[in-house]
mmCIF file of N, CA and C in Angstrom:
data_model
loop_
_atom_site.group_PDB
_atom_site.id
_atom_site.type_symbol
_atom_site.label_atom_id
_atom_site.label_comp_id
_atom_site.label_asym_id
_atom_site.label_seq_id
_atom_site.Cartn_x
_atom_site.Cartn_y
_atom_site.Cartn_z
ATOM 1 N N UNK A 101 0.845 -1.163 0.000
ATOM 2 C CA UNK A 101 0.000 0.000 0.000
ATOM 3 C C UNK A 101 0.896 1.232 0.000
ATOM 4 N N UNK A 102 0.785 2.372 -0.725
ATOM 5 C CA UNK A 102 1.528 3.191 -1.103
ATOM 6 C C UNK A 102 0.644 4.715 -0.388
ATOM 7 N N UNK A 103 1.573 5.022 0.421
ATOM 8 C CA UNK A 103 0.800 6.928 0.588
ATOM 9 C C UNK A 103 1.493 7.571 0.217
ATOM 10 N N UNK A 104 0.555 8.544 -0.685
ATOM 11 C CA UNK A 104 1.348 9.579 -1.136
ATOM 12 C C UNK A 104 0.468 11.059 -0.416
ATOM 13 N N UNK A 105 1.248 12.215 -0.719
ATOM 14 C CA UNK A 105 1.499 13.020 -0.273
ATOM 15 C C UNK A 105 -0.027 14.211 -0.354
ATOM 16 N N UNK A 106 -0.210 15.020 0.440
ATOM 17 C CA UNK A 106 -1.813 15.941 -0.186
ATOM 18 C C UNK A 106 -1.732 16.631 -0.562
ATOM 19 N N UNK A 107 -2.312 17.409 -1.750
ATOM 20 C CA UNK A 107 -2.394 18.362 -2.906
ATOM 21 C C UNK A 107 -2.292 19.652 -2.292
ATOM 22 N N UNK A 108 -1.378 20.691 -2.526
ATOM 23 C CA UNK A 108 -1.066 22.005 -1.463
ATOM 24 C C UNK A 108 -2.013 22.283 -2.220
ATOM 25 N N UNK A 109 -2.926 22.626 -3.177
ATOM 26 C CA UNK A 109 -3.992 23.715 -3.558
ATOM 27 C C UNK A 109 -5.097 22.538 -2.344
ATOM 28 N N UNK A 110 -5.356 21.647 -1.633
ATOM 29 C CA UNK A 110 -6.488 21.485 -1.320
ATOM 30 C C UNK A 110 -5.957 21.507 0.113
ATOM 31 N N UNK A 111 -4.671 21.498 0.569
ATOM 32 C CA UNK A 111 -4.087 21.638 2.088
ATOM 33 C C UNK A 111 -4.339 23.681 2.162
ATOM 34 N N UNK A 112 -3.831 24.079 1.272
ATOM 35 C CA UNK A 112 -4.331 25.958 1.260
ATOM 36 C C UNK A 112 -5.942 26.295 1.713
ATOM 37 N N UNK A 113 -6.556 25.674 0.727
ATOM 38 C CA UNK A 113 -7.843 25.774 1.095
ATOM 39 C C UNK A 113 -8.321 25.817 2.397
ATOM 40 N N UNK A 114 -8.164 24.067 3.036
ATOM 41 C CA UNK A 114 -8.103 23.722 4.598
ATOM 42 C C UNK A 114 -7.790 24.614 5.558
ATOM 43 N N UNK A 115 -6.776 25.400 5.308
ATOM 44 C CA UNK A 115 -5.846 26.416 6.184
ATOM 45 C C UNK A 115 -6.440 27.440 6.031
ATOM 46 N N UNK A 116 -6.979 28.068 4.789
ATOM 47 C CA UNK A 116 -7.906 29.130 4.841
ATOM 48 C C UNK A 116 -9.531 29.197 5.563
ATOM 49 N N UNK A 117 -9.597 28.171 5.513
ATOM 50 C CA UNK A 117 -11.131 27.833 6.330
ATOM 51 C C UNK A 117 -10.809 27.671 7.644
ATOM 52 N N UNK A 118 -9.573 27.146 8.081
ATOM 53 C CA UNK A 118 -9.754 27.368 9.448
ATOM 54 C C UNK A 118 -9.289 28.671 9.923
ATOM 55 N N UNK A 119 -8.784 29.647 9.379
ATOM 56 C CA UNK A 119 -8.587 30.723 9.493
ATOM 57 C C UNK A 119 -9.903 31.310 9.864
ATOM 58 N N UNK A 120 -10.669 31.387 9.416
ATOM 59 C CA UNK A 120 -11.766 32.015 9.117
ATOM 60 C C UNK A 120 -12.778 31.879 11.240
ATOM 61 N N UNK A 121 -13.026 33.039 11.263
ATOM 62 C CA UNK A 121 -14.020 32.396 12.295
ATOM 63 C C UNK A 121 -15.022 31.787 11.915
ATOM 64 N N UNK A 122 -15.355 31.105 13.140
ATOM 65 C CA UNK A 122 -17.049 29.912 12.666
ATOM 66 C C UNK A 122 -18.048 31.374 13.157
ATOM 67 N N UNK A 123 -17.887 31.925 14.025
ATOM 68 C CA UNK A 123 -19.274 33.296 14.490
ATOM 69 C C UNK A 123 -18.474 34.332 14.043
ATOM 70 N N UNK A 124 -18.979 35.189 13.376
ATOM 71 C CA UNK A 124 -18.490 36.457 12.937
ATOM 72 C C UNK A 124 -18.566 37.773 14.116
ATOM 73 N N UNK A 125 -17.667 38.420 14.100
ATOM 74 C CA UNK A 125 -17.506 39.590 15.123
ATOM 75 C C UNK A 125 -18.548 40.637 14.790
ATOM 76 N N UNK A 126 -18.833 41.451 15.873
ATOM 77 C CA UNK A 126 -20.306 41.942 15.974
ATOM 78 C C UNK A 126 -20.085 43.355 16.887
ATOM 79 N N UNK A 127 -20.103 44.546 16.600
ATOM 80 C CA UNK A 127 -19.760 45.824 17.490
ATOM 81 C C UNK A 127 -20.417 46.095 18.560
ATOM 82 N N UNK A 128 -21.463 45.291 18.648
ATOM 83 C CA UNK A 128 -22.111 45.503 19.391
ATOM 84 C C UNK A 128 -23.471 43.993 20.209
ATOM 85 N N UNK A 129 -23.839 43.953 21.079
ATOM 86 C CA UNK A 129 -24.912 42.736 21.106
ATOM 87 C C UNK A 129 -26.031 42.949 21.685
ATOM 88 N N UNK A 130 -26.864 42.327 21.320
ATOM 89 C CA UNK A 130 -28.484 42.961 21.139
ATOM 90 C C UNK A 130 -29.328 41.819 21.893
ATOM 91 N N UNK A 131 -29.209 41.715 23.457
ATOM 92 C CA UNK A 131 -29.855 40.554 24.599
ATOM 93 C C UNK A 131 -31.193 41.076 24.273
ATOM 94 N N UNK A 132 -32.099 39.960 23.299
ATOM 95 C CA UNK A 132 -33.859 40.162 23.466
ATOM 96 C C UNK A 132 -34.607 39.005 24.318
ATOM 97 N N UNK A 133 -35.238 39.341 25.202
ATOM 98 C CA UNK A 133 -35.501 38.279 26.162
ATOM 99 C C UNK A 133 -36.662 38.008 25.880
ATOM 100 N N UNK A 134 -37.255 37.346 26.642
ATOM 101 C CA UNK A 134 -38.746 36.628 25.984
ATOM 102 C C UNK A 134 -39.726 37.840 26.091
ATOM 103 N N UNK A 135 -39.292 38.846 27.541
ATOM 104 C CA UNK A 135 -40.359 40.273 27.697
ATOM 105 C C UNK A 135 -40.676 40.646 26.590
ATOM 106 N N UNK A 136 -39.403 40.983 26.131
ATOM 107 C CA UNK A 136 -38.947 42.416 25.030
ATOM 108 C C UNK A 136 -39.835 41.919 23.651
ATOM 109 N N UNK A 137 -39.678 40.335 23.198
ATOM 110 C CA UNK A 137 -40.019 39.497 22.248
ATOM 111 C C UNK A 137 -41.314 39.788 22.258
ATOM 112 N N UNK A 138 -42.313 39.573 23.419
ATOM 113 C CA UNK A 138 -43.754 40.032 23.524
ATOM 114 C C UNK A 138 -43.958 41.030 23.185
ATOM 115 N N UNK A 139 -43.703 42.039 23.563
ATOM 116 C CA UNK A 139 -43.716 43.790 23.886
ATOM 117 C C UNK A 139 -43.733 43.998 22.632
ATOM 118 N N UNK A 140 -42.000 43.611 21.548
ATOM 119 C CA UNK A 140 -42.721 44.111 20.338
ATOM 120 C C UNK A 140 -43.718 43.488 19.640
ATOM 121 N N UNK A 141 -43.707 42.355 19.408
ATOM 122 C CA UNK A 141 -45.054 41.395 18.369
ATOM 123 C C UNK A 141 -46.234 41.911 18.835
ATOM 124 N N UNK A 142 -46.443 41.898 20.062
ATOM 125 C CA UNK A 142 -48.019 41.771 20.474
ATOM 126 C C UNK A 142 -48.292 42.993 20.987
ATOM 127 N N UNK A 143 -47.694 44.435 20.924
ATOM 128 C CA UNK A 143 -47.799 45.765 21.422
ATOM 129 C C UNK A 143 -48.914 46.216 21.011
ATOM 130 N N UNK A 144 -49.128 46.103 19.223
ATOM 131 C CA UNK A 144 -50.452 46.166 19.125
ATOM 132 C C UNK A 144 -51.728 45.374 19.039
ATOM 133 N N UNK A 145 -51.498 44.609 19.486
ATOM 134 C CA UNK A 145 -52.773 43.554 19.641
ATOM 135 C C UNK A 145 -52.882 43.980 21.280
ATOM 136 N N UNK A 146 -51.867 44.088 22.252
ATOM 137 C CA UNK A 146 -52.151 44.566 23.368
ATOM 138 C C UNK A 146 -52.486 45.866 23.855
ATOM 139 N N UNK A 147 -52.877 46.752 23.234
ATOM 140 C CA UNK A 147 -53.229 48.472 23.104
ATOM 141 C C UNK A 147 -54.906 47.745 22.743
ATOM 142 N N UNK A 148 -55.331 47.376 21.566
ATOM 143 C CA UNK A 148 -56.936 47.004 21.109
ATOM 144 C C UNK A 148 -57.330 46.109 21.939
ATOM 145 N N UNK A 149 -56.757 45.209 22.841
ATOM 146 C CA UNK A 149 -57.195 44.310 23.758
ATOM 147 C C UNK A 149 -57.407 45.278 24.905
ATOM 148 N N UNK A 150 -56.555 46.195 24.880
ATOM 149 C CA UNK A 150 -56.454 46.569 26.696
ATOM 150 C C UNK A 150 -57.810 47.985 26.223
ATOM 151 N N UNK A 151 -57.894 48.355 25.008
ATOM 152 C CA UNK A 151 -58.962 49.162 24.926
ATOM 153 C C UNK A 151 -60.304 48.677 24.723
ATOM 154 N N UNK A 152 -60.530 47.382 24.708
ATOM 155 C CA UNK A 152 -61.726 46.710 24.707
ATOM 156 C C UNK A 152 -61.941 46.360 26.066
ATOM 157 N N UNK A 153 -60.961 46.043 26.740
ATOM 158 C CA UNK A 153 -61.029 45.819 28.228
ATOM 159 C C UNK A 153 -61.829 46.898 29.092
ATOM 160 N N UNK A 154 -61.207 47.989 28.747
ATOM 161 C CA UNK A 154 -61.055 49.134 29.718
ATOM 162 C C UNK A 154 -62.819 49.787 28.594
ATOM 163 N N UNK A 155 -63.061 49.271 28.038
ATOM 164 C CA UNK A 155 -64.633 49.630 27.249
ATOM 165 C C UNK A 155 -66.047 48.931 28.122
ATOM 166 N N UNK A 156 -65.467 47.447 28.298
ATOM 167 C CA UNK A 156 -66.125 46.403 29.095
ATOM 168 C C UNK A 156 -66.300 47.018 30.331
ATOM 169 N N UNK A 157 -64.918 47.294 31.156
ATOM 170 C CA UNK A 157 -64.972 47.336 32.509
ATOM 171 C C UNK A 157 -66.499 48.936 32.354
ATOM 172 N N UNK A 158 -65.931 49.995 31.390
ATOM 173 C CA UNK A 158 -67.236 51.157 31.999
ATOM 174 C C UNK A 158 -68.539 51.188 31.768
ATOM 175 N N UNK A 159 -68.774 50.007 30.867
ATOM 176 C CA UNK A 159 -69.907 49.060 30.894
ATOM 177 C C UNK A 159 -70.574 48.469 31.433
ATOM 178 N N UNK A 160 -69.559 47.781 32.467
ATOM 179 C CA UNK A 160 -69.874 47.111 33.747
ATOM 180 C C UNK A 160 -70.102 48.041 34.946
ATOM 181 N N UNK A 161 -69.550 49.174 34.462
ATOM 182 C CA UNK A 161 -69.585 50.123 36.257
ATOM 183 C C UNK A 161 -71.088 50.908 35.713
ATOM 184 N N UNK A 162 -71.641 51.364 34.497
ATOM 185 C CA UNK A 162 -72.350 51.942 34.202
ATOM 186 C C UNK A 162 -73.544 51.058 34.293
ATOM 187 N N UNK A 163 -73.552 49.354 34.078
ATOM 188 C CA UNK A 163 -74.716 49.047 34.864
ATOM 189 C C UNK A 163 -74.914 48.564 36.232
ATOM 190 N N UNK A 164 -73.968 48.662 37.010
ATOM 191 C CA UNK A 164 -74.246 48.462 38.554
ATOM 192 C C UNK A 164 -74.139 49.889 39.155
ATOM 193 N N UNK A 165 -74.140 51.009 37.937
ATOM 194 C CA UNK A 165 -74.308 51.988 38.858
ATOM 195 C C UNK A 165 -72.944 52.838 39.530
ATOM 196 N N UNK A 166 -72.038 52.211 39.482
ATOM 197 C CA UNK A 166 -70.632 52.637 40.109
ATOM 198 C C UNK A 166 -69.934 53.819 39.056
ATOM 199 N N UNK A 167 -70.027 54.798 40.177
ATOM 200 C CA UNK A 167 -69.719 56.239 39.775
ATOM 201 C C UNK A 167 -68.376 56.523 39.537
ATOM 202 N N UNK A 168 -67.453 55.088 38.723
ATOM 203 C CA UNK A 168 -66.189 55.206 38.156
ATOM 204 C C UNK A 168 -66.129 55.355 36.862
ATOM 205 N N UNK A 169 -64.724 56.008 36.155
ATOM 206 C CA UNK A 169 -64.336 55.271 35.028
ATOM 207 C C UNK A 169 -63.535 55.182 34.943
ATOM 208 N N UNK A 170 -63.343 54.723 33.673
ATOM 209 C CA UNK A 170 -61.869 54.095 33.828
ATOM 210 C C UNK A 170 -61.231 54.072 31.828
ATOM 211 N N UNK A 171 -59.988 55.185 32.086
ATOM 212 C CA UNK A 171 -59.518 55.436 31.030
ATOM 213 C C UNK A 171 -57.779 55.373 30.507
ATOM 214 N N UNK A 172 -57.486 54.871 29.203
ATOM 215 C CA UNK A 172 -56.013 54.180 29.104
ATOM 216 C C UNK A 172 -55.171 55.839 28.940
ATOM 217 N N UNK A 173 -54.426 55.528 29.517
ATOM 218 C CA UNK A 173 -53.379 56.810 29.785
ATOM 219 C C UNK A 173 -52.195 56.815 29.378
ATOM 220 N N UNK A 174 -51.777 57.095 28.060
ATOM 221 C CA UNK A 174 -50.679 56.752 27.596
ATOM 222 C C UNK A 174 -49.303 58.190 27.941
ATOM 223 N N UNK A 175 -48.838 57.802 29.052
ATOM 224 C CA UNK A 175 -47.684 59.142 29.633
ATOM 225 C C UNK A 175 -46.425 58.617 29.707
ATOM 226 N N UNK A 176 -45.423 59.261 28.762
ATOM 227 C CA UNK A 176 -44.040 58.839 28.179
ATOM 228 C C UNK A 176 -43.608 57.791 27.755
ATOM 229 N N UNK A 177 -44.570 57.115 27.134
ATOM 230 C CA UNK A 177 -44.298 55.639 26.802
ATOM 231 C C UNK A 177 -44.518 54.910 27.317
ATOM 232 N N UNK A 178 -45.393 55.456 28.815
ATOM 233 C CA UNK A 178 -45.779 54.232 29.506
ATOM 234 C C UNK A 178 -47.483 54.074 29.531
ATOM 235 N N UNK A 179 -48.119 52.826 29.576
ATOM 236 C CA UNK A 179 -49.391 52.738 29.291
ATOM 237 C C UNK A 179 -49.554 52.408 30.973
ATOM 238 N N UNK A 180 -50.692 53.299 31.317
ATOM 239 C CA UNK A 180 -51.484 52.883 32.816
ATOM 240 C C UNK A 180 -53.101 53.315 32.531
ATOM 241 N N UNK A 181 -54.106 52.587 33.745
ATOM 242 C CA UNK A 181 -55.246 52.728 33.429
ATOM 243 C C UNK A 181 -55.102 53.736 34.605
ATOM 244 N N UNK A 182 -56.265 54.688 34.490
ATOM 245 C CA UNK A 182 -56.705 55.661 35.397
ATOM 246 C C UNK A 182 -57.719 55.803 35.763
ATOM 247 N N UNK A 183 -58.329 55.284 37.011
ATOM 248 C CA UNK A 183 -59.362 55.364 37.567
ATOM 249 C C UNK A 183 -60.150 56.533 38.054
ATOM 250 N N UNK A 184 -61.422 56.772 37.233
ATOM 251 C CA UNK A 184 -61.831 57.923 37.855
ATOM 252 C C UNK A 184 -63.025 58.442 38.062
ATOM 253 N N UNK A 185 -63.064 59.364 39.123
ATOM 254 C CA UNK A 185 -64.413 59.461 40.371
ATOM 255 C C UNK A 185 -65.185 60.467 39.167
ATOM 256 N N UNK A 186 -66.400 59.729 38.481
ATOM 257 C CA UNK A 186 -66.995 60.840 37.516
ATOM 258 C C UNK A 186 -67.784 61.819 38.507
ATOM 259 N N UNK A 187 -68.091 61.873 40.129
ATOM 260 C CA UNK A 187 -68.844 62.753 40.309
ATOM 261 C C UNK A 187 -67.895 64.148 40.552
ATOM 262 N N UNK A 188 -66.615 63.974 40.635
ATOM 263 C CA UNK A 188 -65.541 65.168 41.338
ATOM 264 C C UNK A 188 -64.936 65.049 39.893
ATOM 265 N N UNK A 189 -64.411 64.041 39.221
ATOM 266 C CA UNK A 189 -63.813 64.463 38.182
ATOM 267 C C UNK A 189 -62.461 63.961 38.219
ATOM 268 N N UNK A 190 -62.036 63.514 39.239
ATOM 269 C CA UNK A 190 -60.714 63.237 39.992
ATOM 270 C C UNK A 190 -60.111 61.952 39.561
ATOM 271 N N UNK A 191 -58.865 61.933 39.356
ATOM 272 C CA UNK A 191 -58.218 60.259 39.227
ATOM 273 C C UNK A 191 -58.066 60.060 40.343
ATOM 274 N N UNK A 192 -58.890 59.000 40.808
ATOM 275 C CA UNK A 192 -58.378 58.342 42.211
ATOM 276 C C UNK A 192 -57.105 57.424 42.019
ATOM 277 N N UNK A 193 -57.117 56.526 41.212
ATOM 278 C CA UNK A 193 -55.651 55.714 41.282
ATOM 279 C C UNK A 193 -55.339 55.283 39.460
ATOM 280 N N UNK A 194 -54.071 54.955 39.782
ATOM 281 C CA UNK A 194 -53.167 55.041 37.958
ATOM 282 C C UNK A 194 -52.460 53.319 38.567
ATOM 283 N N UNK A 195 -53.518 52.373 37.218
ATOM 284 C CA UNK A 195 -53.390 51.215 37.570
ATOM 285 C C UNK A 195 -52.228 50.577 36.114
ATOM 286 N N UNK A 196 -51.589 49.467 37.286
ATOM 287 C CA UNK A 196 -50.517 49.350 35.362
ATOM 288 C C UNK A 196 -52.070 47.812 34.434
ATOM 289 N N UNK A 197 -51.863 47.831 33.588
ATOM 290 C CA UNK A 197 -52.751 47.409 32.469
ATOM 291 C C UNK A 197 -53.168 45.888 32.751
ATOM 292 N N UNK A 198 -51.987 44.972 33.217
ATOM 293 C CA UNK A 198 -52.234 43.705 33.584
ATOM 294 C C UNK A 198 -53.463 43.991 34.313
ATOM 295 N N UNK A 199 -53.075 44.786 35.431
ATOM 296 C CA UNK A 199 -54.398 44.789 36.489
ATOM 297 C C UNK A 199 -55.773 44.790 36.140
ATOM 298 N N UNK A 200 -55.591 46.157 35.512
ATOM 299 C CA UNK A 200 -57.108 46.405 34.655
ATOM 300 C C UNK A 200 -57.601 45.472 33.932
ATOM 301 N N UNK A 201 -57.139 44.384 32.931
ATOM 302 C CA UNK A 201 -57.318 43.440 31.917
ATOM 303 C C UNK A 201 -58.122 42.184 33.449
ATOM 304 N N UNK A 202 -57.210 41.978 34.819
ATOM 305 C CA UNK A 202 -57.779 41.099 35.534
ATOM 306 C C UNK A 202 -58.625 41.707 35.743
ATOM 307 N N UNK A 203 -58.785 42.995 36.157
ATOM 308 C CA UNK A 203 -60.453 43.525 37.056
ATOM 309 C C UNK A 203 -61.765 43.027 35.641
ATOM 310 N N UNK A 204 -61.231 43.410 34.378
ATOM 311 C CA UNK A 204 -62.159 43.141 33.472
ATOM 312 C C UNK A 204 -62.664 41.650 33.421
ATOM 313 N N UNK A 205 -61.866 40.978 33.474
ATOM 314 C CA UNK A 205 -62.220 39.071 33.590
ATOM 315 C C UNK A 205 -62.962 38.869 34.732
ATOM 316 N N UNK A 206 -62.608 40.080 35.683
ATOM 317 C CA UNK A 206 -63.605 39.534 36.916
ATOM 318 C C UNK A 206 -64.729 39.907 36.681
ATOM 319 N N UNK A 207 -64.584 41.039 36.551
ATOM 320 C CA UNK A 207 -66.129 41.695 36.223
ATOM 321 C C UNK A 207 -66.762 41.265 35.025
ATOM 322 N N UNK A 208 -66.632 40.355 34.076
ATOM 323 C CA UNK A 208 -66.594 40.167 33.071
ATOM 324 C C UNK A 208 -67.577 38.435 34.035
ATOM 325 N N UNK A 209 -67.156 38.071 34.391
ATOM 326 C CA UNK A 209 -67.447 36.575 35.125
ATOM 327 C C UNK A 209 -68.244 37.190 36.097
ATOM 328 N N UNK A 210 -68.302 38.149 36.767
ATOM 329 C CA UNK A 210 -69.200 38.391 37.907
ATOM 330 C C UNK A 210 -70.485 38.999 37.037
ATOM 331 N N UNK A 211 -70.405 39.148 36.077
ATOM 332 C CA UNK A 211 -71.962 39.671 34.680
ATOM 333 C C UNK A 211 -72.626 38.126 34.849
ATOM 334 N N UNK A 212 -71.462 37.250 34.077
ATOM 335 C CA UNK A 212 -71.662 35.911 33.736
ATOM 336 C C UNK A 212 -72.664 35.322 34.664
ATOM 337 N N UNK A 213 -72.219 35.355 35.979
ATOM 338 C CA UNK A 213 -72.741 34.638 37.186
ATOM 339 C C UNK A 213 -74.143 35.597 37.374
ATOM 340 N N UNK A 214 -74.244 36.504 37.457
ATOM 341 C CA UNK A 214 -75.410 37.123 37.696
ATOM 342 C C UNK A 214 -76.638 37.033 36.918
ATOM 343 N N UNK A 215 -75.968 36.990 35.574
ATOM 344 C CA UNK A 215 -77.146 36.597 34.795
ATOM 345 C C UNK A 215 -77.461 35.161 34.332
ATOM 346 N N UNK A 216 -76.593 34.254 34.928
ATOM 347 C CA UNK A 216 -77.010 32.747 34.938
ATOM 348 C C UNK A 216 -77.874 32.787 35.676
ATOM 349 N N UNK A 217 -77.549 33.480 37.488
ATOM 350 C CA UNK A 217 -78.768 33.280 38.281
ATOM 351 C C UNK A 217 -80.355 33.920 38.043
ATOM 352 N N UNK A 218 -80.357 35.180 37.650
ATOM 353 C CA UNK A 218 -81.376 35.364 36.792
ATOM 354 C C UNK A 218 -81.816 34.692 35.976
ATOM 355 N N UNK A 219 -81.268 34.169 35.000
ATOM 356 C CA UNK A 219 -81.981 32.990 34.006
ATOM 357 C C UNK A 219 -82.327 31.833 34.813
#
């Protein structure tokens, strides 16, 4: 059995590829975490959700009567709901949006239940 020797145009090659990095250098790096990933995709589906929410909830206060409302407050980029006393006019409290979206499911289920028992 005879070995012979490897072709310098295909040993060059070899040597040039390992030269090479496998990840390319980058000036800078850009950590997107699963938050950030939500925030942008679903920013606007979460603005028309949280304004249907916050539509429901003065729906719900307007038929039990409750002298709130409740409106989306968009101040420096940040979204909060603002609760407020329609007989003074006053924001009583500046809620962040998760919250408001739960008060709506509740109140949203506490309709549910009320008018099952009626029926």
């Amino acid at each position: 059995m005879r070995v012979e020797g490897v072709d310098p145009l295909i040993l060059n090659q070899v040597q040039v590829q390992l030269q090479k990095p496998l990840v390319p250098d980058t000036k800078e790096v850009n950590i997107l975490t699963d938050k950030d990933r939500e925030n942008s995709q679903g920013q606007e589906f979460a603005r028309e959700h949280l304004e249907h929410s916050i539509a429901k909830l003065n729906a719900a206060a307007e038929l039990f009567n409750i002298e709130l409302r409740f409106k989306v407050d968009y101040e420096k980029g940040e979204i909060y709901v603002l609760v407020i006393d329609i007989t003074q006019g006053k924001v009583i409290r500046r809620i962040p949006p998760e919250n408001a979206l739960k008060i709506a499911n509740q109140m949203q289920q506490l309709v549910g239940l009320l008018l099952d028992v009626l029926i």
